[in-house]
Short mmCIF file of C-alpha atoms in Angstrom, two decimals:
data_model
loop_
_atom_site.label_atom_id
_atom_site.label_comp_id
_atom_site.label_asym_id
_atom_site.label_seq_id
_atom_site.Cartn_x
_atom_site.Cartn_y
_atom_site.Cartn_z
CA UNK A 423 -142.22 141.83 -61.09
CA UNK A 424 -141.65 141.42 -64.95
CA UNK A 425 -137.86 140.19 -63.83
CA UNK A 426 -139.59 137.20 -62.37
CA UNK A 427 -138.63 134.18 -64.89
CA UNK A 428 -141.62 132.37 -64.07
CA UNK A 429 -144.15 135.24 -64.24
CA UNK A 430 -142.46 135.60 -67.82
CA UNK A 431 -142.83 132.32 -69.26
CA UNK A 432 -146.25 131.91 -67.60
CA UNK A 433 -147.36 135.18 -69.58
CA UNK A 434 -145.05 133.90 -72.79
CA UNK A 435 -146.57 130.52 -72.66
CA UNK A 436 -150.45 131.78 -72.04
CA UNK A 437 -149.82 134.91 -75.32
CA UNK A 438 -148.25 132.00 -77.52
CA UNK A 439 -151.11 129.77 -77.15
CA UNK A 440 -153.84 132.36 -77.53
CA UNK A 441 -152.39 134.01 -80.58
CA UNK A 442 -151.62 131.10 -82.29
CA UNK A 443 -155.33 129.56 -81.09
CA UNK A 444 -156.62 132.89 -82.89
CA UNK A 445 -154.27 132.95 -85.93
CA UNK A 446 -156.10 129.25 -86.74
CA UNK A 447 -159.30 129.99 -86.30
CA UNK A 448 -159.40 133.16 -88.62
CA UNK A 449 -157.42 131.65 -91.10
CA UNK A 450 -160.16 131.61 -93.70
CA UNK A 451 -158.83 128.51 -95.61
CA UNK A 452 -158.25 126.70 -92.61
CA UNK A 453 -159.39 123.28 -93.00
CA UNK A 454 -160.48 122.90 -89.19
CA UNK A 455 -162.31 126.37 -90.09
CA UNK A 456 -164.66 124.03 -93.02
CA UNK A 457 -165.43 121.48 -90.38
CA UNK A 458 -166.19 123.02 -88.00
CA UNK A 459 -169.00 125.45 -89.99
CA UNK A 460 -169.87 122.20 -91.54
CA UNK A 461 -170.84 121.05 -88.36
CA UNK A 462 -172.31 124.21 -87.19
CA UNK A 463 -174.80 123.32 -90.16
CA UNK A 464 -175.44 120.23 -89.42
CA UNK A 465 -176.71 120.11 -86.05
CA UNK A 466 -178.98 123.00 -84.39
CA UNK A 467 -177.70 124.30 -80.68
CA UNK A 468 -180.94 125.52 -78.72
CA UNK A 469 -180.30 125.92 -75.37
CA UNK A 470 -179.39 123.17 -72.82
CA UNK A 471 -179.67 121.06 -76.14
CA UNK A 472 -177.74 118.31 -74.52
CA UNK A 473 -180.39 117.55 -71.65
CA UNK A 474 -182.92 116.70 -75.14
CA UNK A 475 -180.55 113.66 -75.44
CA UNK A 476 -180.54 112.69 -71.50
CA UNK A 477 -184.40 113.07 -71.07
CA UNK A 478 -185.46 110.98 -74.30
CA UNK A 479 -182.52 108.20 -73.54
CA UNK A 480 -183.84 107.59 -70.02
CA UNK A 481 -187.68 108.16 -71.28
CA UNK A 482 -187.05 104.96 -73.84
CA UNK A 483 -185.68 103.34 -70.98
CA UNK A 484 -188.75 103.72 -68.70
CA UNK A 485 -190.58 102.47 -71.60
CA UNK A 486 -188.76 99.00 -72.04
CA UNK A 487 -187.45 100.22 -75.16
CA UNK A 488 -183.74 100.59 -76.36
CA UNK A 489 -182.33 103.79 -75.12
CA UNK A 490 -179.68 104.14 -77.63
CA UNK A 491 -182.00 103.28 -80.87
CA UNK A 492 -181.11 106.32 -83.33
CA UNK A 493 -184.74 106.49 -84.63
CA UNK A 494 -186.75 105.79 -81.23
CA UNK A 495 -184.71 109.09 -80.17
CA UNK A 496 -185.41 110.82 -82.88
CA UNK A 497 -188.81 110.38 -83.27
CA UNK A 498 -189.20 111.07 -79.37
CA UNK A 499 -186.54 114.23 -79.89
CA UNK A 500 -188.87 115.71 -83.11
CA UNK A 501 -191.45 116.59 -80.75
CA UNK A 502 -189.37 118.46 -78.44
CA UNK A 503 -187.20 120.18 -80.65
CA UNK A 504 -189.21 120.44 -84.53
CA UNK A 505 -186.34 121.82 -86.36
CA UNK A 506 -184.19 118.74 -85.51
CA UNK A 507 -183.30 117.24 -88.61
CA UNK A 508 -181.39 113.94 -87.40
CA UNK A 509 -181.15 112.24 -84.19
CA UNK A 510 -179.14 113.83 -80.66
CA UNK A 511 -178.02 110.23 -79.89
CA UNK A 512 -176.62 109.04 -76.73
CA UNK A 513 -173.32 107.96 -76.14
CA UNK A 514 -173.20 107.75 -72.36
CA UNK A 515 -172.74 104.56 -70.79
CA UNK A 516 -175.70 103.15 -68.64
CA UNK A 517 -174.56 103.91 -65.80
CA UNK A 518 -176.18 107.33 -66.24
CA UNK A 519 -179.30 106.48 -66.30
CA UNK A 520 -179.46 106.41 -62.43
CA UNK A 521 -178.74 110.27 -62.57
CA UNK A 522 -181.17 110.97 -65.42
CA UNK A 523 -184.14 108.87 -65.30
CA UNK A 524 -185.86 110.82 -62.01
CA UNK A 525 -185.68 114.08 -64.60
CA UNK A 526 -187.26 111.24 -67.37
CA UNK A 527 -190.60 111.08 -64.95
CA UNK A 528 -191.20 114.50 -65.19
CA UNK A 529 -192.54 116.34 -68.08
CA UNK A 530 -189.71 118.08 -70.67
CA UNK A 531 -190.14 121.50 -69.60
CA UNK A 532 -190.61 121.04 -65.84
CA UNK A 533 -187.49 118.28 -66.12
CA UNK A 534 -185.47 120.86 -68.10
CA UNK A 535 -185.58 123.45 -66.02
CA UNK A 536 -184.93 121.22 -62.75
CA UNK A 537 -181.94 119.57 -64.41
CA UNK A 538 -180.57 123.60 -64.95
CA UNK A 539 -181.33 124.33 -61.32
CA UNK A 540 -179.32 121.11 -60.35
CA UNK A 541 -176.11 121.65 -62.41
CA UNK A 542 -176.43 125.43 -60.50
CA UNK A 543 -176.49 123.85 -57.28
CA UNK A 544 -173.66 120.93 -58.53
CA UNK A 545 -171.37 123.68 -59.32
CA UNK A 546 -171.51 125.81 -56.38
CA UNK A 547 -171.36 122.56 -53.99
CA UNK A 548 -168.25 121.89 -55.98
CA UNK A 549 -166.79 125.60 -55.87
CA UNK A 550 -167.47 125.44 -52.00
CA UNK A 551 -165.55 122.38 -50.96
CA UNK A 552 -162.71 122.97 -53.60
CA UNK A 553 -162.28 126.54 -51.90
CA UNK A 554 -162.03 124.61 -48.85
CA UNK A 555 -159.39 122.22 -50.20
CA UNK A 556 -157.43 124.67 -51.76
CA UNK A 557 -157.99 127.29 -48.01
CA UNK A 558 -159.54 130.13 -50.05
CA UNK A 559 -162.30 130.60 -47.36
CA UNK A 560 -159.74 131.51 -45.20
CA UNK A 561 -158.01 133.86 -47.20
CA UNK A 562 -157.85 137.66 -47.14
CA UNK A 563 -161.69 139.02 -48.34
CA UNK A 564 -160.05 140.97 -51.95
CA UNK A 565 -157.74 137.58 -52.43
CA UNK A 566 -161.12 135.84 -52.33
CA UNK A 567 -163.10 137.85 -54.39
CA UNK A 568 -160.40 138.74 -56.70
CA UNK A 569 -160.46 135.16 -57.65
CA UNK A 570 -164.21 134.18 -57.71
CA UNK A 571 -164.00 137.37 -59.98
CA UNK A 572 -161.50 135.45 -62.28
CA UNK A 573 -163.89 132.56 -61.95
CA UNK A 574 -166.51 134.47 -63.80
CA UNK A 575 -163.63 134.16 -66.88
CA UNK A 576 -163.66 130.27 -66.98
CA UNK A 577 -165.58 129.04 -70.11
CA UNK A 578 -166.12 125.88 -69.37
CA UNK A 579 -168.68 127.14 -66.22
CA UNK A 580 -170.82 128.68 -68.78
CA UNK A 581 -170.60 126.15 -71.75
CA UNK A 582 -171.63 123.22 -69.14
CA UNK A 583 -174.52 125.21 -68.29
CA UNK A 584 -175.48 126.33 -71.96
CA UNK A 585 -175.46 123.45 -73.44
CA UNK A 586 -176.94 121.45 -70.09
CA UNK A 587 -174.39 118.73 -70.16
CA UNK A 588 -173.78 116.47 -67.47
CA UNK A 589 -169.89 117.68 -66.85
CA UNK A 590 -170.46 119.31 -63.64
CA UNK A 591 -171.91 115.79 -61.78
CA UNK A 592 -168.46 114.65 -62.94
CA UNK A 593 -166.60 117.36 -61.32
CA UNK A 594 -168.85 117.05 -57.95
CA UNK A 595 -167.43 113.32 -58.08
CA UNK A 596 -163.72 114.39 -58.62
CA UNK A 597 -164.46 117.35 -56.38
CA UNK A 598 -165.37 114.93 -53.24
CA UNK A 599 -162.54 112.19 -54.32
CA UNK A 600 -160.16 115.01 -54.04
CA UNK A 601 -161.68 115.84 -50.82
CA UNK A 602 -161.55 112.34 -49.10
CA UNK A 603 -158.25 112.01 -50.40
CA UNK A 604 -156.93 115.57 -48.32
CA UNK A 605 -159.07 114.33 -45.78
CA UNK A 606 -157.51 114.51 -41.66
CA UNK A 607 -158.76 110.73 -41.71
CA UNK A 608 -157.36 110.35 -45.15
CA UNK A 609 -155.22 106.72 -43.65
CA UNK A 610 -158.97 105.30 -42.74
CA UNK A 611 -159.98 102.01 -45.12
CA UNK A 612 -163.33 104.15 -45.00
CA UNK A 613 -161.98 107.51 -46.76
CA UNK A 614 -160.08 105.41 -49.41
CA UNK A 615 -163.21 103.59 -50.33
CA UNK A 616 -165.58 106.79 -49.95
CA UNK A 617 -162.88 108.46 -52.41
CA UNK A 618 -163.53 105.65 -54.99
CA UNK A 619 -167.27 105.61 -54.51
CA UNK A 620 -166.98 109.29 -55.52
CA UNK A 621 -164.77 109.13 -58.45
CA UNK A 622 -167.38 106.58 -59.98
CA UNK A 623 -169.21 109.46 -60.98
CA UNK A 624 -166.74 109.97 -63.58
CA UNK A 625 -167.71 107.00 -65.36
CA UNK A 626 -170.29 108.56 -67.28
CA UNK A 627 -167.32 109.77 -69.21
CA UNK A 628 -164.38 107.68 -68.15
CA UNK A 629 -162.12 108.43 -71.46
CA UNK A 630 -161.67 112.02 -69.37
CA UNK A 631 -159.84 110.87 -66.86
CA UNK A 632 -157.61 108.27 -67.81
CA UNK A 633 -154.50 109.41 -66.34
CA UNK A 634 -156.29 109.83 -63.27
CA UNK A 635 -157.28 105.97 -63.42
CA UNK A 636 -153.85 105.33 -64.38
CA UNK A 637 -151.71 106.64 -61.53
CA UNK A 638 -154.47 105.20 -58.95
CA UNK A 639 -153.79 101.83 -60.45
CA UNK A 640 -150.02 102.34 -59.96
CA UNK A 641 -150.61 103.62 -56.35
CA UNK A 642 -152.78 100.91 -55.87
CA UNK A 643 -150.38 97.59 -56.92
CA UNK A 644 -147.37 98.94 -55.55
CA UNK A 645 -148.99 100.26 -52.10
CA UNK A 646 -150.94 96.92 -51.92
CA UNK A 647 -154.00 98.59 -51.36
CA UNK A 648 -156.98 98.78 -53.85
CA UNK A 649 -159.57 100.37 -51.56
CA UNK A 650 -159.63 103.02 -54.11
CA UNK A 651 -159.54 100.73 -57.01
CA UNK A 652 -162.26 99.15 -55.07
CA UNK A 653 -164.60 102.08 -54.19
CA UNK A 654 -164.45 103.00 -57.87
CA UNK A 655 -165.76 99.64 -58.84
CA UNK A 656 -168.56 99.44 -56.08
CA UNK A 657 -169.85 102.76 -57.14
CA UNK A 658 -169.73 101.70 -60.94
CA UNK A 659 -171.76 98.48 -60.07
CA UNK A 660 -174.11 100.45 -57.59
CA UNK A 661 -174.53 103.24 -60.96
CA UNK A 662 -175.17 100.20 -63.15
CA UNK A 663 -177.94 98.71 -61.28
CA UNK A 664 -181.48 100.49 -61.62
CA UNK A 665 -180.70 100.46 -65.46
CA UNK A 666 -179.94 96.54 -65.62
CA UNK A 667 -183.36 96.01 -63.47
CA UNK A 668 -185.28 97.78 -65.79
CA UNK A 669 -183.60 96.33 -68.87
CA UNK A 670 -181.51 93.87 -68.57
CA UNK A 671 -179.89 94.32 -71.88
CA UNK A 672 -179.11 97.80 -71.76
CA UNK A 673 -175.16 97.27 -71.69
CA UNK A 674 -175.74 95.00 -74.81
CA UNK A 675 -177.52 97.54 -76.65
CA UNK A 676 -174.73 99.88 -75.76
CA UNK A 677 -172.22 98.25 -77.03
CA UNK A 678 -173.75 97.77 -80.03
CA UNK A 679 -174.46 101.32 -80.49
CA UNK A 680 -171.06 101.92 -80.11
CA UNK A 681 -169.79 99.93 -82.47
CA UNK A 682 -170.85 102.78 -84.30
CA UNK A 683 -168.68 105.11 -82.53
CA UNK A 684 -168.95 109.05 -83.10
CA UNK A 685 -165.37 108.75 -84.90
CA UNK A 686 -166.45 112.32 -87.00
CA UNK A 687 -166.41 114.56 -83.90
CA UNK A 688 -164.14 116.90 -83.76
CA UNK A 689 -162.85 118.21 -80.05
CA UNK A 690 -160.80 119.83 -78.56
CA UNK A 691 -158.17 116.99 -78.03
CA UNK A 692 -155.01 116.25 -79.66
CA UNK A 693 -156.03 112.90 -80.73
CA UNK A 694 -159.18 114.71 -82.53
CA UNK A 695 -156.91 117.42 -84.80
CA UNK A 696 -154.38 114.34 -85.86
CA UNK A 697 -157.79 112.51 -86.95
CA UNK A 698 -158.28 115.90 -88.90
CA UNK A 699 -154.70 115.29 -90.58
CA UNK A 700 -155.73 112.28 -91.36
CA UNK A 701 -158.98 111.44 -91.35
CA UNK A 702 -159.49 108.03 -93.60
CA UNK A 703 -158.27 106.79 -90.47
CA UNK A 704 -160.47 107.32 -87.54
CA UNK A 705 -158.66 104.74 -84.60
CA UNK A 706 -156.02 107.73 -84.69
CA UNK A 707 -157.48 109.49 -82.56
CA UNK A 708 -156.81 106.83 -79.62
CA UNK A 709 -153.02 106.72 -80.14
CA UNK A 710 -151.84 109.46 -78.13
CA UNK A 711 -154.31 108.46 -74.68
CA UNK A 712 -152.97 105.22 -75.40
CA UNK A 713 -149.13 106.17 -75.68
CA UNK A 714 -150.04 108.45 -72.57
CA UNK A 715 -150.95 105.65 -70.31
CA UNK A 716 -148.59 103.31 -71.26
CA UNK A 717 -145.59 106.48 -70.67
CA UNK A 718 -147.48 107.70 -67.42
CA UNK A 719 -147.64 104.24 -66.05
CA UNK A 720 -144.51 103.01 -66.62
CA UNK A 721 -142.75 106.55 -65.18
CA UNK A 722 -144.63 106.13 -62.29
CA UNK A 723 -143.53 102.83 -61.85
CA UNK A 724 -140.28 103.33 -62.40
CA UNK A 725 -140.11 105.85 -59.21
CA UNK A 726 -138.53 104.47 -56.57
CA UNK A 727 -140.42 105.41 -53.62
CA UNK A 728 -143.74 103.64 -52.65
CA UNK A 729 -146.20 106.04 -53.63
CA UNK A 730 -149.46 108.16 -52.61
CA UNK A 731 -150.59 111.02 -54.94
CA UNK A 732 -151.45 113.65 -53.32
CA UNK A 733 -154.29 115.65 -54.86
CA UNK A 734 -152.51 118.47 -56.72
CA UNK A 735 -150.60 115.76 -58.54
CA UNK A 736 -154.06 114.65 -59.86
CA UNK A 737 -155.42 117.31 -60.34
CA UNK A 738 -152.56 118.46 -62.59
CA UNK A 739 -152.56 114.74 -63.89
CA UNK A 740 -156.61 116.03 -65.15
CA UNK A 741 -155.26 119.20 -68.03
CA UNK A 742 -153.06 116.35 -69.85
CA UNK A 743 -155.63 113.67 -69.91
CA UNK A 744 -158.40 116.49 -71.14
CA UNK A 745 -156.07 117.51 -73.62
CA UNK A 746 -154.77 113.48 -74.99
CA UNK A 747 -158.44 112.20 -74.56
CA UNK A 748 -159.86 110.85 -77.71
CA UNK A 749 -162.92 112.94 -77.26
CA UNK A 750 -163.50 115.73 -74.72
CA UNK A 751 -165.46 119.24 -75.20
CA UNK A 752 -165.19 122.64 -73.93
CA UNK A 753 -167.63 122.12 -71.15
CA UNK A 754 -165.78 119.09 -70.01
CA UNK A 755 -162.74 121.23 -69.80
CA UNK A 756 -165.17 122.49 -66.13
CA UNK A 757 -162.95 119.47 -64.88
CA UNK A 758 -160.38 121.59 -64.67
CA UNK A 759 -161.81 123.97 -61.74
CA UNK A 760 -159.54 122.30 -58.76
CA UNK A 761 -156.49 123.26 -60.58
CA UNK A 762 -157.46 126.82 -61.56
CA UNK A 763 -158.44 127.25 -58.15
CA UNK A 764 -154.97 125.50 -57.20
CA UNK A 765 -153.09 128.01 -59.64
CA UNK A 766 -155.05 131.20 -58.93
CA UNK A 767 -154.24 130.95 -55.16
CA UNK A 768 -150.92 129.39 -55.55
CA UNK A 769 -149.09 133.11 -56.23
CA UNK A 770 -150.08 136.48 -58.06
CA UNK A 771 -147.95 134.81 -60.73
CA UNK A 772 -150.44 132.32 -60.98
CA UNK A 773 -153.21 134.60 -60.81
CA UNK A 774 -152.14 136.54 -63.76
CA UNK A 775 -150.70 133.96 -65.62
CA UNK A 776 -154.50 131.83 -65.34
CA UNK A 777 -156.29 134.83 -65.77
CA UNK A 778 -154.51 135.72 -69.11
CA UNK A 779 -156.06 132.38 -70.71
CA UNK A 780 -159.05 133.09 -69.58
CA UNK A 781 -159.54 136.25 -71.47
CA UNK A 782 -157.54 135.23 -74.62
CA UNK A 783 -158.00 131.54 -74.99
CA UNK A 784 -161.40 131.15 -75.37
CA UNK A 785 -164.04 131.65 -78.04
CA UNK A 786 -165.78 134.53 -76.64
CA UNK A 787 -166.71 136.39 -80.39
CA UNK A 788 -167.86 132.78 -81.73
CA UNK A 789 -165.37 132.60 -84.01
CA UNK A 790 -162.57 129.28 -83.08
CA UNK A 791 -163.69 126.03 -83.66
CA UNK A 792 -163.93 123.92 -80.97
CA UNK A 793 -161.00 121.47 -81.63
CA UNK A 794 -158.70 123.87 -81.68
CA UNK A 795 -159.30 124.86 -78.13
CA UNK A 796 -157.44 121.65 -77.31
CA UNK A 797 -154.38 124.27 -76.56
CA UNK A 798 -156.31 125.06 -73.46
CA UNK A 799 -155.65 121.99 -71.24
CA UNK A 800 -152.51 121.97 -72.40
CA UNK A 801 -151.30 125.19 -71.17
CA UNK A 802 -153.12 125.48 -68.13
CA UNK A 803 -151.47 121.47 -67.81
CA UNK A 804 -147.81 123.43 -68.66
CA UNK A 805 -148.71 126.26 -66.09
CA UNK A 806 -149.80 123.82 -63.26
CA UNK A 807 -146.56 121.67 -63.52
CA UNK A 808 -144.37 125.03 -63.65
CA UNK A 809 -146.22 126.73 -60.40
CA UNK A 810 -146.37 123.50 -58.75
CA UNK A 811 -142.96 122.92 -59.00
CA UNK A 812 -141.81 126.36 -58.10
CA UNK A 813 -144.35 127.67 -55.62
CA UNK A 814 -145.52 124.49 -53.87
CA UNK A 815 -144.87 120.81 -54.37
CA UNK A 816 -142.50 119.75 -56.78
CA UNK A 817 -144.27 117.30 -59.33
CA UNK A 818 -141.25 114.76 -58.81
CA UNK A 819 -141.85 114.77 -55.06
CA UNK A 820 -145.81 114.15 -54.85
CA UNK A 821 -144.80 110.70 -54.78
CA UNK A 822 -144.86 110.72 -50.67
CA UNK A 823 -144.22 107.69 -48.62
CA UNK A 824 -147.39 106.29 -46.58
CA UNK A 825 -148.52 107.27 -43.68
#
């Protein structure tokens, strides 16, 4: 088995980026090291501590008031949480509100605890259908819980649901735009637009998925058909109007918060640690999803045939854009799910190779700062383009005439 060239450099490529993941973050003079405990400092991490920012956004909102005013959050935010000593502030577009503000007419505690229960439920609804895209459910009973067993390994599960974040509603939208895209009725008008609809769930963080967004776009002009493109925008507009009836100016005061934007972060994303290198200059940090679109679009354009992604190709298309994404965390990294599944059932080198990062990639003592777990996407990225290639589709030849 070790003779296998593929199960070698999967190994080689998962041991490289793990030791030298751990070599950084126990360098004691590491400068990514100071940030990161300087941020540690800073900011207090109770649990679910995100949902704090979700519940007093969408509570301002139901008030008339701005929902993205730094001190109307805090002073909301101090009551919840007393040892706050600045503001959780919201950066997520408006079109979350319509997810957030039935948890807003409950009280905290009851909401908190619902909003828990619902990211439970979001997960396993996802886990379900992507085991049914990817025919685990009809695979051999140890195969099946050899890999939910491996499942139990994937950070970004557990991080989404410790810190409550909203990542998993945007895997339940990629999960079902996957879906209607491997659909039996996948040629229907009806599927492509249902596949949109879904992937509008992603807009609460769009910057995630850019690549995605990208190659649809591509698909879309040269197939002449933006039912996707389409479905994507309905659902946006659909997401965008029970905040613009209750305030019509939300979008206005978003933008103006944003001007304002969160440029001191530091995530796990390669445009995040060149910001580190140099960080008097802040736009930095947009140059490489910038230069990834613009290189992604134009290959894609360049290919000859017409064509339609299929939904490993996107999937795959997901690790890069995590990992060249001016901002993106370790529990958005959960988007990542339909191609572990992809890769665990793919081959036992794929098992092994994916289970490998699991156990030595992540923080599990505490101790690596959370930017420089950007080498995560990119080797599980690096993994899914060398098992694709070899053990199923070839990356080059996703690009599939029409049906």
């Amino acid at each position: 088995m070790l003779r296998n060239p593929l199960l070698l450099l999967c190994l080689t490529t998962s041991l490289f980026s793990s030791i030298l993941l751990g070599a950084i973050s126990w360098m004691p003079e590491s400068p990514l090291v100071e940030l990161a405990q300087a941020a540690e400092e800073s900011v207090p991490t109770p649990l679910f501590i995100d949902f704090v920012q979700y519940w007093s956004s969408a509570r301002l909102l139901l008030e008339g008031s701005n929902p993205y005013d730094p001190a109307a959050l805090f002073a909301m935010q101090k009551v919840l949480i007393p040892s706050l000593d600045g503001p959780i502030l919201q950066w997520t577009p408006p079109t979350v509100f319509l997810l957030t503000v039935p948890f807003a007419l409950l009280p905290f505690e009851i909401a908190q605890k619902a909003w828990v229960a619902a990211l439970v439920a979001t997960l396993a609804f996802s886990l379900l259908w992507l085991m049914r895209l990817t025919s685990l459910l009809s695979a051999a009973r140890l195969t099946r819980w050899r890999i939910l067993g491996a499942l139990l390994l994937f950070f970004p599960l557990w991080e989404s649901l410790r810190f409550g974040q909203i990542s998993p509603f945007l895997l339940l939208g990629f999960t079902l735009f996957l879906v209607n895209r491997d659909s039996p009725s996948k040629s229907s008008p009806y599927s492509e637009l249902k596949a949109g609809i879904a992937l509008s769930l992603t807009s609460f963080k769009p910057h995630l998925l850019f690549l995605v967004y990208a190659a649809l776009l591509v698909e879309a002009l040269r197939m002449r058909s933006l039912r996707p493109i389409a479905g994507l925008a309905i659902g946006t507009l659909l997401l965008s109007a029970l905040p613009m009836l209750i305030n019509g100016a939300v979008w206005a005061q978003y933008i103006e918060a944003y001007r304002a934007w969160p440029s001191y972060f530091q995530t796990p994303t390669l445009g995040s640690w060149i910001q580190s290198v140099f960080p008097s200059v802040p736009t930095v940090r947009l140059v490489p999803s910038l230069l990834a679109a613009v290189v992604v679009g134009v290959w894609l354009w360049s290919k000859t045939t017409v064509p339609r992604y299929n939904w490993h190709f996107l999937a795959s298309l997901t690790c890069f854009s995590l990992w060249l994404s001016p901002y993106g965390w370790s529990f958005d990294h959960v988007l990542m799910l339909p191609i572990v599944l992809l890769l665990l059932r793919a081959s036992t080198t794929g098992f092994w190779g994916v289970l490998l990062i699991h156990v030595l990639a992540f923080p599990w003592s505490g101790k690596t700062p959370m930017e420089n777990l950007m080498w995560y996407p990119a080797t599980l990225g690096l993994l899914s383009v060398i098992c694709l290639s070899r053990r199923m589709d070839r990356i080059s030849e996703t690009l599939t005439k029409p049906e």
